[in-house]
PDB file of C-alpha atoms and ligand atoms in Angstrom:
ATOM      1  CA  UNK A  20      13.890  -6.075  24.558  1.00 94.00           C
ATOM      2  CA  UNK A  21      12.523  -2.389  24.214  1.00 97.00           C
ATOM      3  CA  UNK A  22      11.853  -0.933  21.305  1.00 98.00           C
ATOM      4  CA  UNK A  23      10.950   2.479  20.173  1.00 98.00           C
ATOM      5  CA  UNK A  24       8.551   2.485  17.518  1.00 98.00           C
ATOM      6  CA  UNK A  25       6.522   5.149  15.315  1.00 98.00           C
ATOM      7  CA  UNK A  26       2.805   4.831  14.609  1.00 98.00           C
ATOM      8  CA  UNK A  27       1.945   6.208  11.142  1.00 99.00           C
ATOM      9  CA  UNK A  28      -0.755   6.504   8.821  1.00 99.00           C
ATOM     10  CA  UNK A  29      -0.469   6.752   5.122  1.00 98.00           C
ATOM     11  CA  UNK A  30      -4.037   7.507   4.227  1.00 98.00           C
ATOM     12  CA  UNK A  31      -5.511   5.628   6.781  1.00 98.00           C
ATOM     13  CA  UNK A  32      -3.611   2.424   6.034  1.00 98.00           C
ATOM     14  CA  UNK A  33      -1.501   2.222   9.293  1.00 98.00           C
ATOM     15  CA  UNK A  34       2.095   0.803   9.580  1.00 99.00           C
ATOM     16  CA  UNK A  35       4.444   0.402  12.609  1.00 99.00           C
ATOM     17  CA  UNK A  36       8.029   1.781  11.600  1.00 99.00           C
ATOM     18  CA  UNK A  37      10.947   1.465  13.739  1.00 98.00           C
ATOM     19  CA  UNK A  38      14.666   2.573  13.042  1.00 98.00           C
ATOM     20  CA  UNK A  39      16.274  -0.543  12.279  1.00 98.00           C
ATOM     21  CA  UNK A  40      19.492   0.960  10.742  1.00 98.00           C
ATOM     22  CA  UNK A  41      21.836  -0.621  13.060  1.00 98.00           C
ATOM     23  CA  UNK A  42      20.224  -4.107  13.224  1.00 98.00           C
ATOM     24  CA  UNK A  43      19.444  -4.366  16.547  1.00 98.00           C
ATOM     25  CA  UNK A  44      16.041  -5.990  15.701  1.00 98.00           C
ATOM     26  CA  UNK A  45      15.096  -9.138  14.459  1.00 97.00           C
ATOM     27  CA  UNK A  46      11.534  -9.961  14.945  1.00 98.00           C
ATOM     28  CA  UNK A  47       9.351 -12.992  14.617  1.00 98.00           C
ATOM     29  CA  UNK A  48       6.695 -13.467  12.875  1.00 98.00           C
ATOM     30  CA  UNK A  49       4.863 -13.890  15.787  1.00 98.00           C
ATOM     31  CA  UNK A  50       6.125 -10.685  17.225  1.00 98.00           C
ATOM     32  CA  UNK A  51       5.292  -9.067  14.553  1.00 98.00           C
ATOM     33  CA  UNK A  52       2.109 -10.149  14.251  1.00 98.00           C
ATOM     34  CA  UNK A  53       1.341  -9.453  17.905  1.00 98.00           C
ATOM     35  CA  UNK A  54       2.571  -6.137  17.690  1.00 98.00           C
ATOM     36  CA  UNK A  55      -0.022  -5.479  14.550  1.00 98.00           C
ATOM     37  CA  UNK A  56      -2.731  -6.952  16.304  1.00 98.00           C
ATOM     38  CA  UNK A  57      -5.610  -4.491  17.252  1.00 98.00           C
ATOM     39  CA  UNK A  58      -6.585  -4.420  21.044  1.00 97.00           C
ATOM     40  CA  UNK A  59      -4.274  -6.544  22.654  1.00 98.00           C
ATOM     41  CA  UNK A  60      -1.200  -4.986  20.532  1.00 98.00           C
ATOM     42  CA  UNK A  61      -0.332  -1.594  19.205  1.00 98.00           C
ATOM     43  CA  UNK A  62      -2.301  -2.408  16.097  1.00 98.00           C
ATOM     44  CA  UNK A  63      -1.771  -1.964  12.761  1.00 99.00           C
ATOM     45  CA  UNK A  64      -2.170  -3.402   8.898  1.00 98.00           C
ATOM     46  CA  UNK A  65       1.921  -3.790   8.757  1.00 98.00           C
ATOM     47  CA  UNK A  66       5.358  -3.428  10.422  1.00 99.00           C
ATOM     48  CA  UNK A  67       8.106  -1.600   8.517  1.00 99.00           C
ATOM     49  CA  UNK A  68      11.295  -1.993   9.705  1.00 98.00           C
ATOM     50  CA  UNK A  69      14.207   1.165   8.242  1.00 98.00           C
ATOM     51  CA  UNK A  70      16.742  -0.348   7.775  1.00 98.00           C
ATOM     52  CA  UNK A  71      21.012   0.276   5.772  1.00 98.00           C
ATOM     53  CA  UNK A  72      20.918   0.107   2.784  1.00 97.00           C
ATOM     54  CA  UNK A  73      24.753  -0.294   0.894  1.00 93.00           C
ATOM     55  CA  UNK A  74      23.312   1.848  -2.065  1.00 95.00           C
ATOM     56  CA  UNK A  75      19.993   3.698  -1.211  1.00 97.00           C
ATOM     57  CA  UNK A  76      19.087   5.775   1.257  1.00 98.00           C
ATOM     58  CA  UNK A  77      17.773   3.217   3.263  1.00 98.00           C
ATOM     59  CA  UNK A  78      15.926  -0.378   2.616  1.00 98.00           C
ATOM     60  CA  UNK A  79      12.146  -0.671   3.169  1.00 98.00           C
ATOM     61  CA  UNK A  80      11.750  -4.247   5.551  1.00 98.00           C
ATOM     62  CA  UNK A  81       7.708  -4.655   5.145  1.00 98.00           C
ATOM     63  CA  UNK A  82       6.059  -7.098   6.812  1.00 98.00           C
ATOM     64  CA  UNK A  83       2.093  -7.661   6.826  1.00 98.00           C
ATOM     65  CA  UNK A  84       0.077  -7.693   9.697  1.00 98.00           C
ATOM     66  CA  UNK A  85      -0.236 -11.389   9.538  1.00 98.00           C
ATOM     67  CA  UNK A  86       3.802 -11.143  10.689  1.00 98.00           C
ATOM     68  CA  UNK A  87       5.161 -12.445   7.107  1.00 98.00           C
ATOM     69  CA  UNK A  88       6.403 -10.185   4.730  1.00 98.00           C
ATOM     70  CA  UNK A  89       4.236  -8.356   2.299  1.00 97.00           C
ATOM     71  CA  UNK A  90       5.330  -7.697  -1.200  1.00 98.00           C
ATOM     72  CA  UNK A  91       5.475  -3.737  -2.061  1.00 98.00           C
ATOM     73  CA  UNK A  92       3.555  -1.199   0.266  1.00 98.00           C
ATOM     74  CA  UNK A  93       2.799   2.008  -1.661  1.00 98.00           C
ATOM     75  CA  UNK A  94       1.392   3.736   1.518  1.00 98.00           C
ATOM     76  CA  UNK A  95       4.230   2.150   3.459  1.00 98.00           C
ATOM     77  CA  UNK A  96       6.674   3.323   1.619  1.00 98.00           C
ATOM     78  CA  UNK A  97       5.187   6.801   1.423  1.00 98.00           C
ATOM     79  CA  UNK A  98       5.388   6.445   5.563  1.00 99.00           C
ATOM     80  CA  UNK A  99       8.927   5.285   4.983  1.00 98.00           C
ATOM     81  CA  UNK A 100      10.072   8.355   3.177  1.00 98.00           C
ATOM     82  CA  UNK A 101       8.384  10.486   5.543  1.00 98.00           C
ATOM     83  CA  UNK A 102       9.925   8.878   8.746  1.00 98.00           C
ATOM     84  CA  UNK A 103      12.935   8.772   7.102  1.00 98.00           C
ATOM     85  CA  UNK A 104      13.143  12.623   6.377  1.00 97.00           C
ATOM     86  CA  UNK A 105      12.109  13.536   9.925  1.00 97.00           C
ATOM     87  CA  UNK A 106      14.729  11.627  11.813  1.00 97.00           C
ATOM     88  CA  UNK A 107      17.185  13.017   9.041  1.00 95.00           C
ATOM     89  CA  UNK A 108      18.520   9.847   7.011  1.00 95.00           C
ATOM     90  CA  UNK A 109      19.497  12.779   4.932  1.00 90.00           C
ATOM     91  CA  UNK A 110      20.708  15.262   6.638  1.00 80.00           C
ATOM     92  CA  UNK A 111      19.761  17.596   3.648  1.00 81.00           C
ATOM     93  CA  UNK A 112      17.003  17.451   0.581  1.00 84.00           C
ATOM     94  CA  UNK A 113      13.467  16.111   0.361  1.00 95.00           C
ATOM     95  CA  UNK A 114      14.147  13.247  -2.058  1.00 97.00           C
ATOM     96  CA  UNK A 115      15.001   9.558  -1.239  1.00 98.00           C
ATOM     97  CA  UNK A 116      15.996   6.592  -3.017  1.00 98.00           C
ATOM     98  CA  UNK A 117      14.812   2.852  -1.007  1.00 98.00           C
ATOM     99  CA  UNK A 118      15.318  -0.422  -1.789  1.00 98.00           C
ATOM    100  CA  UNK A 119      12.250  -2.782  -1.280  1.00 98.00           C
ATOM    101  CA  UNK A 120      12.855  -6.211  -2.064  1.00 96.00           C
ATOM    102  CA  UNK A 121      14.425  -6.458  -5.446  1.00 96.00           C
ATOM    103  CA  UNK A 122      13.694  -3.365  -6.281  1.00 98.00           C
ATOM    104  CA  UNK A 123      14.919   0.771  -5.958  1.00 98.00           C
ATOM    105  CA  UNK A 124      12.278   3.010  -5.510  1.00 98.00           C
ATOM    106  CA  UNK A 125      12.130   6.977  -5.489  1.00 98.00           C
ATOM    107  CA  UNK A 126      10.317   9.429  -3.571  1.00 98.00           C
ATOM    108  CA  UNK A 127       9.817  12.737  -1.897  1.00 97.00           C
ATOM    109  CA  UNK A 128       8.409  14.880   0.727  1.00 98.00           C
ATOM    110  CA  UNK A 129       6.273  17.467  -1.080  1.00 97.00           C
ATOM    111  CA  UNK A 130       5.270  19.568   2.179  1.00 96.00           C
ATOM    112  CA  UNK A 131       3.993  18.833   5.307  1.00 97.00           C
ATOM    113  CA  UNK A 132       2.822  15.210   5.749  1.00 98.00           C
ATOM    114  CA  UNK A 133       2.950  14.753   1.672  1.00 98.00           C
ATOM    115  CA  UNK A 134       4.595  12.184  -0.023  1.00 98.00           C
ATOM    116  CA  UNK A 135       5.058  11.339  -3.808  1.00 98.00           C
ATOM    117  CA  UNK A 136       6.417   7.920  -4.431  1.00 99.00           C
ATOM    118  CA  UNK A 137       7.521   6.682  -7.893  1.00 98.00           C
ATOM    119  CA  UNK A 138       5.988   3.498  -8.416  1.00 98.00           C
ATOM    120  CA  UNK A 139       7.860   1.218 -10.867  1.00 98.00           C
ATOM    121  CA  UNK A 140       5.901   0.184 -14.509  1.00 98.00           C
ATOM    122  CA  UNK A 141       2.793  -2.456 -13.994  1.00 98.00           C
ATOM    123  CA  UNK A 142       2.728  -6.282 -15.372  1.00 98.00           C
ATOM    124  CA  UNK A 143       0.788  -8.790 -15.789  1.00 98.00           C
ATOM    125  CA  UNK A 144      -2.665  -6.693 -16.832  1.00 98.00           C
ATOM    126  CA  UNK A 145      -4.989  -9.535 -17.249  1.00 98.00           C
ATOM    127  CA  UNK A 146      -8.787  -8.485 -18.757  1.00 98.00           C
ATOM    128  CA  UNK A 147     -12.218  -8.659 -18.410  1.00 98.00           C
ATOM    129  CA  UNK A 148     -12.091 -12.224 -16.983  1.00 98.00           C
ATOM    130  CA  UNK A 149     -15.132 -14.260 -14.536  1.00 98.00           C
ATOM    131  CA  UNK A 150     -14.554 -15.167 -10.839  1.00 98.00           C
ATOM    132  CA  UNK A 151     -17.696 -16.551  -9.636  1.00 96.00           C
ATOM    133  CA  UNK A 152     -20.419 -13.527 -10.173  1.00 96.00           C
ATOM    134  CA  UNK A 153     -17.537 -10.754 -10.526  1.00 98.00           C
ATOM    135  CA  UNK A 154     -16.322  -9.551 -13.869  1.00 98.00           C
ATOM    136  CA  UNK A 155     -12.655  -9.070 -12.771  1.00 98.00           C
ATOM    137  CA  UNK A 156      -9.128  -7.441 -13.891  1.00 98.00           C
ATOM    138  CA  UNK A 157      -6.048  -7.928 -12.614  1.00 98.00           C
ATOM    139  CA  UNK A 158      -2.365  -6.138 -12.426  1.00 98.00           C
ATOM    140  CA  UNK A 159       0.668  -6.062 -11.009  1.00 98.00           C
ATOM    141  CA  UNK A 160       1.663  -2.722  -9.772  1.00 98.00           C
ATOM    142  CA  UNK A 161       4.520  -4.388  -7.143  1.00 98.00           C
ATOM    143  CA  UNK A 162       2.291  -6.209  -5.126  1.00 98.00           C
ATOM    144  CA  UNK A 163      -1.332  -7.941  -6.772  1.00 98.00           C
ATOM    145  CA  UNK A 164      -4.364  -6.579  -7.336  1.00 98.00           C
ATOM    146  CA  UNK A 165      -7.445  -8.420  -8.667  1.00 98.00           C
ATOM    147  CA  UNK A 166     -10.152  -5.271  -9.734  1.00 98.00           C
ATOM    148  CA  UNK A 167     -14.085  -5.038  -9.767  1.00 98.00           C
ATOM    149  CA  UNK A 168     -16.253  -2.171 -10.470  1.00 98.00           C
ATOM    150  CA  UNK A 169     -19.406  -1.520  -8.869  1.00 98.00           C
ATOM    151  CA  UNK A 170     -22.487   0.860  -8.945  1.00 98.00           C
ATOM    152  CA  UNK A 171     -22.775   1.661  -5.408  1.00 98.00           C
ATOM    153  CA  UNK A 172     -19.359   1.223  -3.373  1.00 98.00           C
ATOM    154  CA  UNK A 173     -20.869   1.602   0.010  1.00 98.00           C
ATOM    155  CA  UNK A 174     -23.440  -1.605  -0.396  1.00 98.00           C
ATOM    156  CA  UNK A 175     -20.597  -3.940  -1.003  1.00 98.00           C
ATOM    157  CA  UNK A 176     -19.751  -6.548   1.847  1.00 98.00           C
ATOM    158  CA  UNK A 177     -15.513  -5.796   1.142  1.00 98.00           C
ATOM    159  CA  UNK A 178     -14.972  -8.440   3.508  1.00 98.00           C
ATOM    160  CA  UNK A 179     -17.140 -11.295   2.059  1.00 98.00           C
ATOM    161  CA  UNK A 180     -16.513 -10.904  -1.297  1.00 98.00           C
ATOM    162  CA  UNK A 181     -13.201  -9.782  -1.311  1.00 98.00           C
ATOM    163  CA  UNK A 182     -12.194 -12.677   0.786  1.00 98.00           C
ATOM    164  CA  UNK A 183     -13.775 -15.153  -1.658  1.00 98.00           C
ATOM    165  CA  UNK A 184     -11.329 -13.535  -4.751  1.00 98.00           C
ATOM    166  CA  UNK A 185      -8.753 -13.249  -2.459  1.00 98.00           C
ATOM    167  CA  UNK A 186      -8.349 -17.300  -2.023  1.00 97.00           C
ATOM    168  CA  UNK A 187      -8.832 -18.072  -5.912  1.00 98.00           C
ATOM    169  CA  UNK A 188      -4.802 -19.402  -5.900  1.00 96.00           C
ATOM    170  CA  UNK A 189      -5.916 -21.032  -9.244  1.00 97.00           C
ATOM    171  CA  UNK A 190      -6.072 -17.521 -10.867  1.00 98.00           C
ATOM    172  CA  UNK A 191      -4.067 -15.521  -8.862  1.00 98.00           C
ATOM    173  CA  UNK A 192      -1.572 -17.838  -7.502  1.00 97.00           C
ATOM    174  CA  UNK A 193       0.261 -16.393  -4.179  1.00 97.00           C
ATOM    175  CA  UNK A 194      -3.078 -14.691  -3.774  1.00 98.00           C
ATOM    176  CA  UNK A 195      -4.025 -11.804  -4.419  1.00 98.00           C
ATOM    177  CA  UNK A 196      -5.567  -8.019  -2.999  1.00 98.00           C
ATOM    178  CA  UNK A 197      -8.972  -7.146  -4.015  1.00 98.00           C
ATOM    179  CA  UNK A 198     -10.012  -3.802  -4.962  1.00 99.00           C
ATOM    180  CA  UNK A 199     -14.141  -2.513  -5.832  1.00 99.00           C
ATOM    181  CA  UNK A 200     -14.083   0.934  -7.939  1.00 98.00           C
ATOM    182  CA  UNK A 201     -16.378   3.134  -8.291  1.00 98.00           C
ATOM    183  CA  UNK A 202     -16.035   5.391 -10.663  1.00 98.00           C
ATOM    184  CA  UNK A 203     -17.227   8.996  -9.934  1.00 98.00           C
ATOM    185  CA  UNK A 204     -15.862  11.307 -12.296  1.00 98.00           C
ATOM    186  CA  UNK A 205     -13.683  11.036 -15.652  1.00 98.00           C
ATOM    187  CA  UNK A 206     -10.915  11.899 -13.065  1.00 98.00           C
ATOM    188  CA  UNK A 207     -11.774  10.310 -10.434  1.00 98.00           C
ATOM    189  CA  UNK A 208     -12.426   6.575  -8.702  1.00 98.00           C
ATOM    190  CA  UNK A 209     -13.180   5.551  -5.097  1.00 98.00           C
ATOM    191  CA  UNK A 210     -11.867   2.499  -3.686  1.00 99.00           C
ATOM    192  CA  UNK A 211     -12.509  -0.032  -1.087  1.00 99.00           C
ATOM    193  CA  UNK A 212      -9.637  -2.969  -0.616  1.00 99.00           C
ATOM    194  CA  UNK A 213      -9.686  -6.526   0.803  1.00 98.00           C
ATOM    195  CA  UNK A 214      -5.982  -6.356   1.588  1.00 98.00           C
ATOM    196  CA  UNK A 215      -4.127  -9.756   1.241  1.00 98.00           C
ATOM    197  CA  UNK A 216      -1.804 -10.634   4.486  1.00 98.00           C
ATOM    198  CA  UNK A 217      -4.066  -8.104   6.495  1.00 98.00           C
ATOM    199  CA  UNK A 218      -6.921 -10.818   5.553  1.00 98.00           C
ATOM    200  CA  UNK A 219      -9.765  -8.028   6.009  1.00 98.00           C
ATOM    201  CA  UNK A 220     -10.479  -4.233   4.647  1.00 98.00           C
ATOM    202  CA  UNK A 221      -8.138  -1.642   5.314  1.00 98.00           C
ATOM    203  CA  UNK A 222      -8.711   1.760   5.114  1.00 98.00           C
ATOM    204  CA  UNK A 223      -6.759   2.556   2.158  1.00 99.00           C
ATOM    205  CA  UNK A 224      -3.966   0.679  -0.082  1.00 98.00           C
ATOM    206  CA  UNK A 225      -1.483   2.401  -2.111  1.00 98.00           C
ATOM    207  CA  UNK A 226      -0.423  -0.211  -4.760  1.00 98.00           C
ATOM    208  CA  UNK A 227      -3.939  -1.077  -5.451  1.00 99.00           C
ATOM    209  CA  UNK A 228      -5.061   2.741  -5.577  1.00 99.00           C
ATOM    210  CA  UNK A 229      -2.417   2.809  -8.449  1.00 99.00           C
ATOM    211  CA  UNK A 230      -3.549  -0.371 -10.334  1.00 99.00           C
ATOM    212  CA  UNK A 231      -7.246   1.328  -9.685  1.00 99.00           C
ATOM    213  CA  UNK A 232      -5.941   4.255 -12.059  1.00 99.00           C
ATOM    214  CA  UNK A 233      -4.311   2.436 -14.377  1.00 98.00           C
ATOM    215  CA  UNK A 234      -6.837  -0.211 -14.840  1.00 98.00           C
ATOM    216  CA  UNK A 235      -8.767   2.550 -15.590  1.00 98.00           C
ATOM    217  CA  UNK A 236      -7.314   4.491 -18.100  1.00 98.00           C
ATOM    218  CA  UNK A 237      -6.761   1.478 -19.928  1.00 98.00           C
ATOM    219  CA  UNK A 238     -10.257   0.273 -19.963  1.00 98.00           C
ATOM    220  CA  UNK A 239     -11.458   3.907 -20.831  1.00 98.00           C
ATOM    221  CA  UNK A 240     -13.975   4.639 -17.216  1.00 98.00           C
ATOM    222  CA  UNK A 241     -11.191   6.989 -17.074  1.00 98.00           C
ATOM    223  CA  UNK A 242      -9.128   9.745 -19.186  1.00 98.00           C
ATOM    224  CA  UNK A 243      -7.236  11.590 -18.078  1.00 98.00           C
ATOM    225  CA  UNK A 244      -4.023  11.614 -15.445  1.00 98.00           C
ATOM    226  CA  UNK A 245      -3.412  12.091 -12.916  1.00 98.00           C
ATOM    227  CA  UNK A 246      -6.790  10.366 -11.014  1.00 99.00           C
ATOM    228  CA  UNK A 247      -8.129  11.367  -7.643  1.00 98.00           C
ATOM    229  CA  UNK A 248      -8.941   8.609  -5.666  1.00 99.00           C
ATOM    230  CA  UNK A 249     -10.859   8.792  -2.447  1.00 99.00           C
ATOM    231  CA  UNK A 250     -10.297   5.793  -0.164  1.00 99.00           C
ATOM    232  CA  UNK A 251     -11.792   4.053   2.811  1.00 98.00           C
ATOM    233  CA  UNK A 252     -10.849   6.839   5.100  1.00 98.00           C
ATOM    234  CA  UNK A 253     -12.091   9.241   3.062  1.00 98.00           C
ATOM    235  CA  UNK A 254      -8.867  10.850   1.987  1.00 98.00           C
ATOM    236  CA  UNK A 255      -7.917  11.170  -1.211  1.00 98.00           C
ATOM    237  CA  UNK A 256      -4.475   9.423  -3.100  1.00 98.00           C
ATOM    238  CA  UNK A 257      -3.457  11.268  -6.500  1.00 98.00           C
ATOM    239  CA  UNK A 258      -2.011   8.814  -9.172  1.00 99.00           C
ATOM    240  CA  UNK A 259      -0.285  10.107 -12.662  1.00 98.00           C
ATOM    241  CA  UNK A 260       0.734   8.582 -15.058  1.00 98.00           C
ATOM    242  CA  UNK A 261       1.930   8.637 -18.701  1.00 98.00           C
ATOM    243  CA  UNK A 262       0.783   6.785 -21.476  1.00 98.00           C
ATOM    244  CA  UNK A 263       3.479   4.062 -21.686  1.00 98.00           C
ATOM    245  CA  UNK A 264       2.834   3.809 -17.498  1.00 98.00           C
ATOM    246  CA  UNK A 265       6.272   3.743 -17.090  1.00 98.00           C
ATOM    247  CA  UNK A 266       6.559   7.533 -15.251  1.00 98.00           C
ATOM    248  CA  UNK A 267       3.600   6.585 -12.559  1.00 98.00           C
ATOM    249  CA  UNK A 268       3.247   8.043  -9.235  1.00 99.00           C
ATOM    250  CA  UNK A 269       1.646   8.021  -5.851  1.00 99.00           C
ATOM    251  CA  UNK A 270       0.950  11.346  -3.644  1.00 98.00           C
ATOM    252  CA  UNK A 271      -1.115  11.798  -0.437  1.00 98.00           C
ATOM    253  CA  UNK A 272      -0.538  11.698   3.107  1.00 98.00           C
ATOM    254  CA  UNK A 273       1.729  10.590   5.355  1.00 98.00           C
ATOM    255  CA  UNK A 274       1.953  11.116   8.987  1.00 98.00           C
ATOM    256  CA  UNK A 275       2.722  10.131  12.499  1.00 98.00           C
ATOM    257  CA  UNK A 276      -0.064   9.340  14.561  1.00 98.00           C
ATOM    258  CA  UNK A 277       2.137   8.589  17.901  1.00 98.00           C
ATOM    259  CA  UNK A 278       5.726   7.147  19.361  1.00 98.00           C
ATOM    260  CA  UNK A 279       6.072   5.095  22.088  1.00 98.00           C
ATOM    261  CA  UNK A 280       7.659   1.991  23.254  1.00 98.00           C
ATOM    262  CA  UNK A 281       6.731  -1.657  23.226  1.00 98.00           C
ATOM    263  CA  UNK A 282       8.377  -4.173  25.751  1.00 97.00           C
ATOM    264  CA  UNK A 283       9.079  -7.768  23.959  1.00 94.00           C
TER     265      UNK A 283
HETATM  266  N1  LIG B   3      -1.078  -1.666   1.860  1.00 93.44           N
HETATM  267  C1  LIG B   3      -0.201  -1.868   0.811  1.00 93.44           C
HETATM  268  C2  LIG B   3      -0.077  -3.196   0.178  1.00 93.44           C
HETATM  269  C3  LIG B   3       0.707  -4.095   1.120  1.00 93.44           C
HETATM  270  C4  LIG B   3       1.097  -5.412   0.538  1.00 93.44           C
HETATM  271  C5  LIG B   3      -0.048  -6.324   0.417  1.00 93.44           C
HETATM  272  N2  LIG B   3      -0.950  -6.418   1.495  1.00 93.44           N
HETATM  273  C6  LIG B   3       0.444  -7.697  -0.021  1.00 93.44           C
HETATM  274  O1  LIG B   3       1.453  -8.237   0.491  1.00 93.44           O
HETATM  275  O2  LIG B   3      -0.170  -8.214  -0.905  1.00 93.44           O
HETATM  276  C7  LIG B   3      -0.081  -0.692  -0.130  1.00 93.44           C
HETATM  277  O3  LIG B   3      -0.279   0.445   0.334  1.00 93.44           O
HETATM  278  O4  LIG B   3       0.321  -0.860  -1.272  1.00 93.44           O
END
């Protein structure tokens, strides 16, 4: 089986998306993983798969690169939109509406290789609680995100310690993504993420940039919206917000790295 595939990067974190609208595809988890590994694959931190939707412009399939599926992608979905616009789901207008899992989301292509995504209201903000030596927060902004704040973001060992959090089921039960903040400005954070179902750092992650800002705001390190936050790669994600957090959004970059085709 041959299949065309696009390379993208939404900030650094890097997805696989293929055109999946007619259904010729239905991958493995092994092939998906494969295809995700680095070196002997084409590499990546997930697979998204574009696929009908009955109602929505198209359906977001998102799998992790560990080949299982991944609950919400903010950067994938911002990769999504932007795939989606240049092979011309719609043939005019820069806004889409996706399904990803049980949910709709909306978004749209803000220029060249920008996207804003419309992330849906957080739950589950849990406070100022202990695992092992970390003071910790937690939220869900569509996928998990356990939250720790440091002095000096480049001295932390991401992999070590956000490994250890990671695997605390008791707490975060499913799992959960790890995020260390820094906080550099009264509008601005930088992040580093232990990414559950990628099981190591990536170079950026867009739900946890947004529970980053939110966390935040609420805890008062910062005060205003929206929040500039620089990531891994050393781009930078926007993320406003209202008060209520129920108008939230994600902007940054989006683009295609390369196409090809992979022989299964
Ligand atoms: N990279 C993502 C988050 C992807 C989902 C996550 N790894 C999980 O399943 O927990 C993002 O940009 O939000």
């Amino acid at each position: 089986m041959k299949i065309d595939f696009t390379k993208m990067s939404g900030a650094g974190n890097d997805f696989i998306v293929i055109d999946n609208r007619q259904g010729l595809f239905s991958l493995t988890h092994e092939q998906v993983r494969a295809m995700c590994t680095r070196r002997t694959g084409i590499g990546a931190d997930g697979l998204i798969l574009v696929e009908a939707s009955g109602t929505a412009d198209f359906r977001m399939n998102y799998h992790n690169a560990d080949g299982f599926p991944g609950s919400m992608c903010g950067n994938g979905g911002r990769c999504a939109v932007y795939f989606a616009w240049l092979i011309g789901i719609r043939p005019a207008g820069l806004r889409y509406a996706f399904d990803a899992g049980p949910d709709r989301y909306e978004a749209e292509v803000t220029g060249e290789e920008a996207v804003k995504l419309h992330m849906r209201p957080p739950s589950d903000f849990r406070e100022r609680f202990q695992v092992g030596a970390w003071n910790c927060h937690f939220v869900n902004t569509g996928s998990p995100h356990a939250i720790a704040y440091v002095n000096d973001l480049d001295k932390i060992d991401v992999f070590t310690e956000g490994r250890a959090i990671r695997h605390r089921e008791e707490l975060f039960p499913g799992g959960a993504n790890v995020n260390f903040l820094e906080v550099t400005a009264p509008d601005a954070l930088s992040i580093r993420t232990f990414e559950r179902g990628v099981e190591d750092e990536t170079l950026a992650c867009g739900t946890g940039t947004v529970a980053a800002a939110l966390m935040s705001y609420r805890l008062g390190k910062v005060t205003t919206s929206p929040v500039r936050v620089t990531v891994r790669s050393g781009e930078t994600l926007m993320v406003g917000f209202n008060d209520a957090m129920d108008d939230i959004y994600l902007e940054g970059p989006a683009r295609v790295v390369y196409r090809g085709t992979i022989t299964l």
